[in-house]
């Protein structure tokens, strides 16, 4: 990994790129990056998440966990962002995982079929452990 100053600058850059419609906290543990969007991921905010994910992937992030703790709702626009990011990460030998979805978000993931496509973990620690055993 790069020096702490570079990592801090990267996190600042990504948060700045995210815009104000969808706050996104970003941090890393080892080689795993955790994106924690806050609010609803819908047609109004999905471009914020998409831009942040693309910027991170372009800067070398390969292992991303989406912490859905504070996501209230995901529309089809959000689902499209997840699928596009996962496809890009797969091409770069990376992966996108989900952690801590609430009941409403879990229901959306299940009904949309994303539970069959993505790995979903009860918390960030479990998602991180899944990366370290590879």
mmCIF file with all atom_site columns, C-alpha atoms in Angstrom:
data_model
loop_
_atom_site.group_PDB
_atom_site.id
_atom_site.type_symbol
_atom_site.label_atom_id
_atom_site.label_alt_id
_atom_site.label_comp_id
_atom_site.label_asym_id
_atom_site.label_entity_id
_atom_site.label_seq_id
_atom_site.pdbx_PDB_ins_code
_atom_site.Cartn_x
_atom_site.Cartn_y
_atom_site.Cartn_z
_atom_site.occupancy
_atom_site.B_iso_or_equiv
_atom_site.pdbx_formal_charge
_atom_site.auth_seq_id
_atom_site.auth_comp_id
_atom_site.auth_asym_id
_atom_site.auth_atom_id
_atom_site.pdbx_PDB_model_num
ATOM 1   C CA . UNK A 1 1   ? 0.000   0.000   0.000   1.00 0.00 ? 1   UNK A CA 1
ATOM 2   C CA . UNK A 1 2   ? 1.024   3.590   -0.459  1.00 0.00 ? 2   UNK A CA 1
ATOM 3   C CA . UNK A 1 3   ? 2.157   5.876   2.335   1.00 0.00 ? 3   UNK A CA 1
ATOM 4   C CA . UNK A 1 4   ? -0.443  7.157   4.831   1.00 0.00 ? 4   UNK A CA 1
ATOM 5   C CA . UNK A 1 5   ? -0.376  10.635  3.270   1.00 0.00 ? 5   UNK A CA 1
ATOM 6   C CA . UNK A 1 6   ? -1.295  9.219   -0.130  1.00 0.00 ? 6   UNK A CA 1
ATOM 7   C CA . UNK A 1 7   ? -4.099  7.150   1.410   1.00 0.00 ? 7   UNK A CA 1
ATOM 8   C CA . UNK A 1 8   ? -5.462  10.195  3.241   1.00 0.00 ? 8   UNK A CA 1
ATOM 9   C CA . UNK A 1 9   ? -5.351  12.225  0.038   1.00 0.00 ? 9   UNK A CA 1
ATOM 10  C CA . UNK A 1 10  ? -7.084  9.411   -1.844  1.00 0.00 ? 10  UNK A CA 1
ATOM 11  C CA . UNK A 1 11  ? -9.882  9.219   0.707   1.00 0.00 ? 11  UNK A CA 1
ATOM 12  C CA . UNK A 1 12  ? -10.302 12.999  0.629   1.00 0.00 ? 12  UNK A CA 1
ATOM 13  C CA . UNK A 1 13  ? -10.386 13.002  -3.178  1.00 0.00 ? 13  UNK A CA 1
ATOM 14  C CA . UNK A 1 14  ? -13.015 10.279  -3.290  1.00 0.00 ? 14  UNK A CA 1
ATOM 15  C CA . UNK A 1 15  ? -15.229 11.937  -0.697  1.00 0.00 ? 15  UNK A CA 1
ATOM 16  C CA . UNK A 1 16  ? -14.933 15.252  -2.537  1.00 0.00 ? 16  UNK A CA 1
ATOM 17  C CA . UNK A 1 17  ? -15.894 13.548  -5.821  1.00 0.00 ? 17  UNK A CA 1
ATOM 18  C CA . UNK A 1 18  ? -18.954 11.972  -4.221  1.00 0.00 ? 18  UNK A CA 1
ATOM 19  C CA . UNK A 1 19  ? -20.876 15.227  -4.104  1.00 0.00 ? 19  UNK A CA 1
ATOM 20  C CA . UNK A 1 20  ? -23.392 16.142  -1.433  1.00 0.00 ? 20  UNK A CA 1
ATOM 21  C CA . UNK A 1 21  ? -26.453 14.156  -2.549  1.00 0.00 ? 21  UNK A CA 1
ATOM 22  C CA . UNK A 1 22  ? -25.104 10.871  -1.146  1.00 0.00 ? 22  UNK A CA 1
ATOM 23  C CA . UNK A 1 23  ? -22.560 11.098  1.662   1.00 0.00 ? 23  UNK A CA 1
ATOM 24  C CA . UNK A 1 24  ? -20.032 8.260   1.399   1.00 0.00 ? 24  UNK A CA 1
ATOM 25  C CA . UNK A 1 25  ? -17.467 7.466   4.078   1.00 0.00 ? 25  UNK A CA 1
ATOM 26  C CA . UNK A 1 26  ? -14.464 5.548   2.763   1.00 0.00 ? 26  UNK A CA 1
ATOM 27  C CA . UNK A 1 27  ? -11.674 3.803   4.638   1.00 0.00 ? 27  UNK A CA 1
ATOM 28  C CA . UNK A 1 28  ? -9.408  0.826   4.188   1.00 0.00 ? 28  UNK A CA 1
ATOM 29  C CA . UNK A 1 29  ? -8.162  -2.160  6.135   1.00 0.00 ? 29  UNK A CA 1
ATOM 30  C CA . UNK A 1 30  ? -5.182  -3.782  4.456   1.00 0.00 ? 30  UNK A CA 1
ATOM 31  C CA . UNK A 1 31  ? -6.079  -4.105  0.793   1.00 0.00 ? 31  UNK A CA 1
ATOM 32  C CA . UNK A 1 32  ? -9.839  -3.967  1.426   1.00 0.00 ? 32  UNK A CA 1
ATOM 33  C CA . UNK A 1 33  ? -11.624 -0.683  0.850   1.00 0.00 ? 33  UNK A CA 1
ATOM 34  C CA . UNK A 1 34  ? -14.901 -0.070  2.640   1.00 0.00 ? 34  UNK A CA 1
ATOM 35  C CA . UNK A 1 35  ? -17.456 2.307   1.122   1.00 0.00 ? 35  UNK A CA 1
ATOM 36  C CA . UNK A 1 36  ? -20.213 3.351   3.528   1.00 0.00 ? 36  UNK A CA 1
ATOM 37  C CA . UNK A 1 37  ? -22.953 5.278   1.685   1.00 0.00 ? 37  UNK A CA 1
ATOM 38  C CA . UNK A 1 38  ? -25.534 7.018   3.861   1.00 0.00 ? 38  UNK A CA 1
ATOM 39  C CA . UNK A 1 39  ? -29.126 7.430   2.657   1.00 0.00 ? 39  UNK A CA 1
ATOM 40  C CA . UNK A 1 40  ? -30.999 6.080   -0.344  1.00 0.00 ? 40  UNK A CA 1
ATOM 41  C CA . UNK A 1 41  ? -29.296 4.903   -3.522  1.00 0.00 ? 41  UNK A CA 1
ATOM 42  C CA . UNK A 1 42  ? -31.739 5.940   -6.230  1.00 0.00 ? 42  UNK A CA 1
ATOM 43  C CA . UNK A 1 43  ? -31.869 7.849   -9.515  1.00 0.00 ? 43  UNK A CA 1
ATOM 44  C CA . UNK A 1 44  ? -30.888 11.066  -7.734  1.00 0.00 ? 44  UNK A CA 1
ATOM 45  C CA . UNK A 1 45  ? -27.891 9.674   -5.838  1.00 0.00 ? 45  UNK A CA 1
ATOM 46  C CA . UNK A 1 46  ? -26.663 6.637   -7.772  1.00 0.00 ? 46  UNK A CA 1
ATOM 47  C CA . UNK A 1 47  ? -24.357 8.758   -9.930  1.00 0.00 ? 47  UNK A CA 1
ATOM 48  C CA . UNK A 1 48  ? -22.555 9.908   -6.753  1.00 0.00 ? 48  UNK A CA 1
ATOM 49  C CA . UNK A 1 49  ? -21.851 6.312   -5.763  1.00 0.00 ? 49  UNK A CA 1
ATOM 50  C CA . UNK A 1 50  ? -20.952 5.350   -9.326  1.00 0.00 ? 50  UNK A CA 1
ATOM 51  C CA . UNK A 1 51  ? -18.497 8.239   -9.659  1.00 0.00 ? 51  UNK A CA 1
ATOM 52  C CA . UNK A 1 52  ? -16.874 7.431   -6.339  1.00 0.00 ? 52  UNK A CA 1
ATOM 53  C CA . UNK A 1 53  ? -16.538 3.726   -7.157  1.00 0.00 ? 53  UNK A CA 1
ATOM 54  C CA . UNK A 1 54  ? -15.133 4.442   -10.627 1.00 0.00 ? 54  UNK A CA 1
ATOM 55  C CA . UNK A 1 55  ? -12.619 6.911   -9.208  1.00 0.00 ? 55  UNK A CA 1
ATOM 56  C CA . UNK A 1 56  ? -11.518 4.393   -6.588  1.00 0.00 ? 56  UNK A CA 1
ATOM 57  C CA . UNK A 1 57  ? -11.209 1.568   -9.097  1.00 0.00 ? 57  UNK A CA 1
ATOM 58  C CA . UNK A 1 58  ? -9.245  3.823   -11.469 1.00 0.00 ? 58  UNK A CA 1
ATOM 59  C CA . UNK A 1 59  ? -6.870  4.633   -8.594  1.00 0.00 ? 59  UNK A CA 1
ATOM 60  C CA . UNK A 1 60  ? -6.182  0.937   -8.024  1.00 0.00 ? 60  UNK A CA 1
ATOM 61  C CA . UNK A 1 61  ? -8.828  -0.321  -5.620  1.00 0.00 ? 61  UNK A CA 1
ATOM 62  C CA . UNK A 1 62  ? -9.607  -3.972  -6.372  1.00 0.00 ? 62  UNK A CA 1
ATOM 63  C CA . UNK A 1 63  ? -11.300 -5.279  -3.224  1.00 0.00 ? 63  UNK A CA 1
ATOM 64  C CA . UNK A 1 64  ? -14.336 -3.223  -2.202  1.00 0.00 ? 64  UNK A CA 1
ATOM 65  C CA . UNK A 1 65  ? -16.881 -3.819  0.529   1.00 0.00 ? 65  UNK A CA 1
ATOM 66  C CA . UNK A 1 66  ? -20.111 -1.831  0.359   1.00 0.00 ? 66  UNK A CA 1
ATOM 67  C CA . UNK A 1 67  ? -21.203 -1.317  3.967   1.00 0.00 ? 67  UNK A CA 1
ATOM 68  C CA . UNK A 1 68  ? -24.979 -0.940  3.640   1.00 0.00 ? 68  UNK A CA 1
ATOM 69  C CA . UNK A 1 69  ? -25.641 -0.241  7.335   1.00 0.00 ? 69  UNK A CA 1
ATOM 70  C CA . UNK A 1 70  ? -27.094 3.218   6.700   1.00 0.00 ? 70  UNK A CA 1
ATOM 71  C CA . UNK A 1 71  ? -28.661 2.640   3.281   1.00 0.00 ? 71  UNK A CA 1
ATOM 72  C CA . UNK A 1 72  ? -32.441 2.939   3.525   1.00 0.00 ? 72  UNK A CA 1
ATOM 73  C CA . UNK A 1 73  ? -33.415 2.073   -0.041  1.00 0.00 ? 73  UNK A CA 1
ATOM 74  C CA . UNK A 1 74  ? -31.873 0.892   -3.316  1.00 0.00 ? 74  UNK A CA 1
ATOM 75  C CA . UNK A 1 75  ? -33.609 1.520   -6.656  1.00 0.00 ? 75  UNK A CA 1
ATOM 76  C CA . UNK A 1 76  ? -32.886 -0.132  -9.996  1.00 0.00 ? 76  UNK A CA 1
ATOM 77  C CA . UNK A 1 77  ? -30.415 2.699   -10.672 1.00 0.00 ? 77  UNK A CA 1
ATOM 78  C CA . UNK A 1 78  ? -28.427 1.636   -7.610  1.00 0.00 ? 78  UNK A CA 1
ATOM 79  C CA . UNK A 1 79  ? -28.559 -2.006  -8.661  1.00 0.00 ? 79  UNK A CA 1
ATOM 80  C CA . UNK A 1 80  ? -27.159 -1.016  -12.061 1.00 0.00 ? 80  UNK A CA 1
ATOM 81  C CA . UNK A 1 81  ? -24.228 0.736   -10.338 1.00 0.00 ? 81  UNK A CA 1
ATOM 82  C CA . UNK A 1 82  ? -23.493 -2.390  -8.263  1.00 0.00 ? 82  UNK A CA 1
ATOM 83  C CA . UNK A 1 83  ? -23.488 -4.649  -11.325 1.00 0.00 ? 83  UNK A CA 1
ATOM 84  C CA . UNK A 1 84  ? -21.310 -2.282  -13.382 1.00 0.00 ? 84  UNK A CA 1
ATOM 85  C CA . UNK A 1 85  ? -18.775 -1.881  -10.552 1.00 0.00 ? 85  UNK A CA 1
ATOM 86  C CA . UNK A 1 86  ? -18.649 -5.634  -9.969  1.00 0.00 ? 86  UNK A CA 1
ATOM 87  C CA . UNK A 1 87  ? -18.051 -6.253  -13.679 1.00 0.00 ? 87  UNK A CA 1
ATOM 88  C CA . UNK A 1 88  ? -15.204 -3.730  -13.778 1.00 0.00 ? 88  UNK A CA 1
ATOM 89  C CA . UNK A 1 89  ? -13.637 -5.166  -10.621 1.00 0.00 ? 89  UNK A CA 1
ATOM 90  C CA . UNK A 1 90  ? -13.877 -8.700  -11.977 1.00 0.00 ? 90  UNK A CA 1
ATOM 91  C CA . UNK A 1 91  ? -11.983 -7.605  -15.108 1.00 0.00 ? 91  UNK A CA 1
ATOM 92  C CA . UNK A 1 92  ? -9.250  -6.300  -12.780 1.00 0.00 ? 92  UNK A CA 1
ATOM 93  C CA . UNK A 1 93  ? -9.240  -9.543  -10.733 1.00 0.00 ? 93  UNK A CA 1
ATOM 94  C CA . UNK A 1 94  ? -11.057 -7.821  -7.876  1.00 0.00 ? 94  UNK A CA 1
ATOM 95  C CA . UNK A 1 95  ? -14.418 -8.209  -6.190  1.00 0.00 ? 95  UNK A CA 1
ATOM 96  C CA . UNK A 1 96  ? -17.334 -6.248  -4.748  1.00 0.00 ? 96  UNK A CA 1
ATOM 97  C CA . UNK A 1 97  ? -18.966 -7.523  -1.553  1.00 0.00 ? 97  UNK A CA 1
ATOM 98  C CA . UNK A 1 98  ? -21.873 -6.266  0.552   1.00 0.00 ? 98  UNK A CA 1
ATOM 99  C CA . UNK A 1 99  ? -22.027 -6.080  4.330   1.00 0.00 ? 99  UNK A CA 1
ATOM 100 C CA . UNK A 1 100 ? -24.582 -5.254  7.011   1.00 0.00 ? 100 UNK A CA 1
ATOM 101 C CA . UNK A 1 101 ? -27.728 -4.680  4.961   1.00 0.00 ? 101 UNK A CA 1
ATOM 102 C CA . UNK A 1 102 ? -30.806 -3.878  7.058   1.00 0.00 ? 102 UNK A CA 1
ATOM 103 C CA . UNK A 1 103 ? -34.018 -5.866  6.538   1.00 0.00 ? 103 UNK A CA 1
ATOM 104 C CA . UNK A 1 104 ? -35.421 -3.509  3.890   1.00 0.00 ? 104 UNK A CA 1
ATOM 105 C CA . UNK A 1 105 ? -32.198 -3.537  1.868   1.00 0.00 ? 105 UNK A CA 1
ATOM 106 C CA . UNK A 1 106 ? -31.844 -7.321  2.313   1.00 0.00 ? 106 UNK A CA 1
ATOM 107 C CA . UNK A 1 107 ? -35.347 -7.732  0.905   1.00 0.00 ? 107 UNK A CA 1
ATOM 108 C CA . UNK A 1 108 ? -34.456 -5.549  -2.100  1.00 0.00 ? 108 UNK A CA 1
ATOM 109 C CA . UNK A 1 109 ? -31.254 -7.529  -2.714  1.00 0.00 ? 109 UNK A CA 1
ATOM 110 C CA . UNK A 1 110 ? -33.153 -10.806 -2.451  1.00 0.00 ? 110 UNK A CA 1
ATOM 111 C CA . UNK A 1 111 ? -36.071 -9.754  -4.688  1.00 0.00 ? 111 UNK A CA 1
ATOM 112 C CA . UNK A 1 112 ? -33.728 -8.333  -7.323  1.00 0.00 ? 112 UNK A CA 1
ATOM 113 C CA . UNK A 1 113 ? -31.690 -11.536 -7.397  1.00 0.00 ? 113 UNK A CA 1
ATOM 114 C CA . UNK A 1 114 ? -28.499 -9.846  -6.200  1.00 0.00 ? 114 UNK A CA 1
ATOM 115 C CA . UNK A 1 115 ? -28.127 -12.336 -3.334  1.00 0.00 ? 115 UNK A CA 1
ATOM 116 C CA . UNK A 1 116 ? -27.417 -14.917 -6.047  1.00 0.00 ? 116 UNK A CA 1
ATOM 117 C CA . UNK A 1 117 ? -24.768 -12.725 -7.700  1.00 0.00 ? 117 UNK A CA 1
ATOM 118 C CA . UNK A 1 118 ? -23.015 -11.034 -4.773  1.00 0.00 ? 118 UNK A CA 1
ATOM 119 C CA . UNK A 1 119 ? -21.650 -12.280 -1.485  1.00 0.00 ? 119 UNK A CA 1
ATOM 120 C CA . UNK A 1 120 ? -23.422 -10.601 1.434   1.00 0.00 ? 120 UNK A CA 1
ATOM 121 C CA . UNK A 1 121 ? -21.936 -10.634 4.941   1.00 0.00 ? 121 UNK A CA 1
ATOM 122 C CA . UNK A 1 122 ? -23.497 -9.760  8.302   1.00 0.00 ? 122 UNK A CA 1
ATOM 123 C CA . UNK A 1 123 ? -20.710 -7.287  9.138   1.00 0.00 ? 123 UNK A CA 1
ATOM 124 C CA . UNK A 1 124 ? -17.504 -5.761  7.776   1.00 0.00 ? 124 UNK A CA 1
ATOM 125 C CA . UNK A 1 125 ? -15.291 -8.080  9.827   1.00 0.00 ? 125 UNK A CA 1
ATOM 126 C CA . UNK A 1 126 ? -16.792 -11.166 8.156   1.00 0.00 ? 126 UNK A CA 1
ATOM 127 C CA . UNK A 1 127 ? -16.393 -9.591  4.711   1.00 0.00 ? 127 UNK A CA 1
ATOM 128 C CA . UNK A 1 128 ? -12.758 -8.707  5.453   1.00 0.00 ? 128 UNK A CA 1
ATOM 129 C CA . UNK A 1 129 ? -12.062 -12.255 6.682   1.00 0.00 ? 129 UNK A CA 1
ATOM 130 C CA . UNK A 1 130 ? -13.459 -13.619 3.411   1.00 0.00 ? 130 UNK A CA 1
ATOM 131 C CA . UNK A 1 131 ? -10.841 -11.617 1.502   1.00 0.00 ? 131 UNK A CA 1
ATOM 132 C CA . UNK A 1 132 ? -7.947  -12.709 3.685   1.00 0.00 ? 132 UNK A CA 1
ATOM 133 C CA . UNK A 1 133 ? -8.603  -16.415 3.162   1.00 0.00 ? 133 UNK A CA 1
ATOM 134 C CA . UNK A 1 134 ? -8.189  -16.160 -0.638  1.00 0.00 ? 134 UNK A CA 1
#
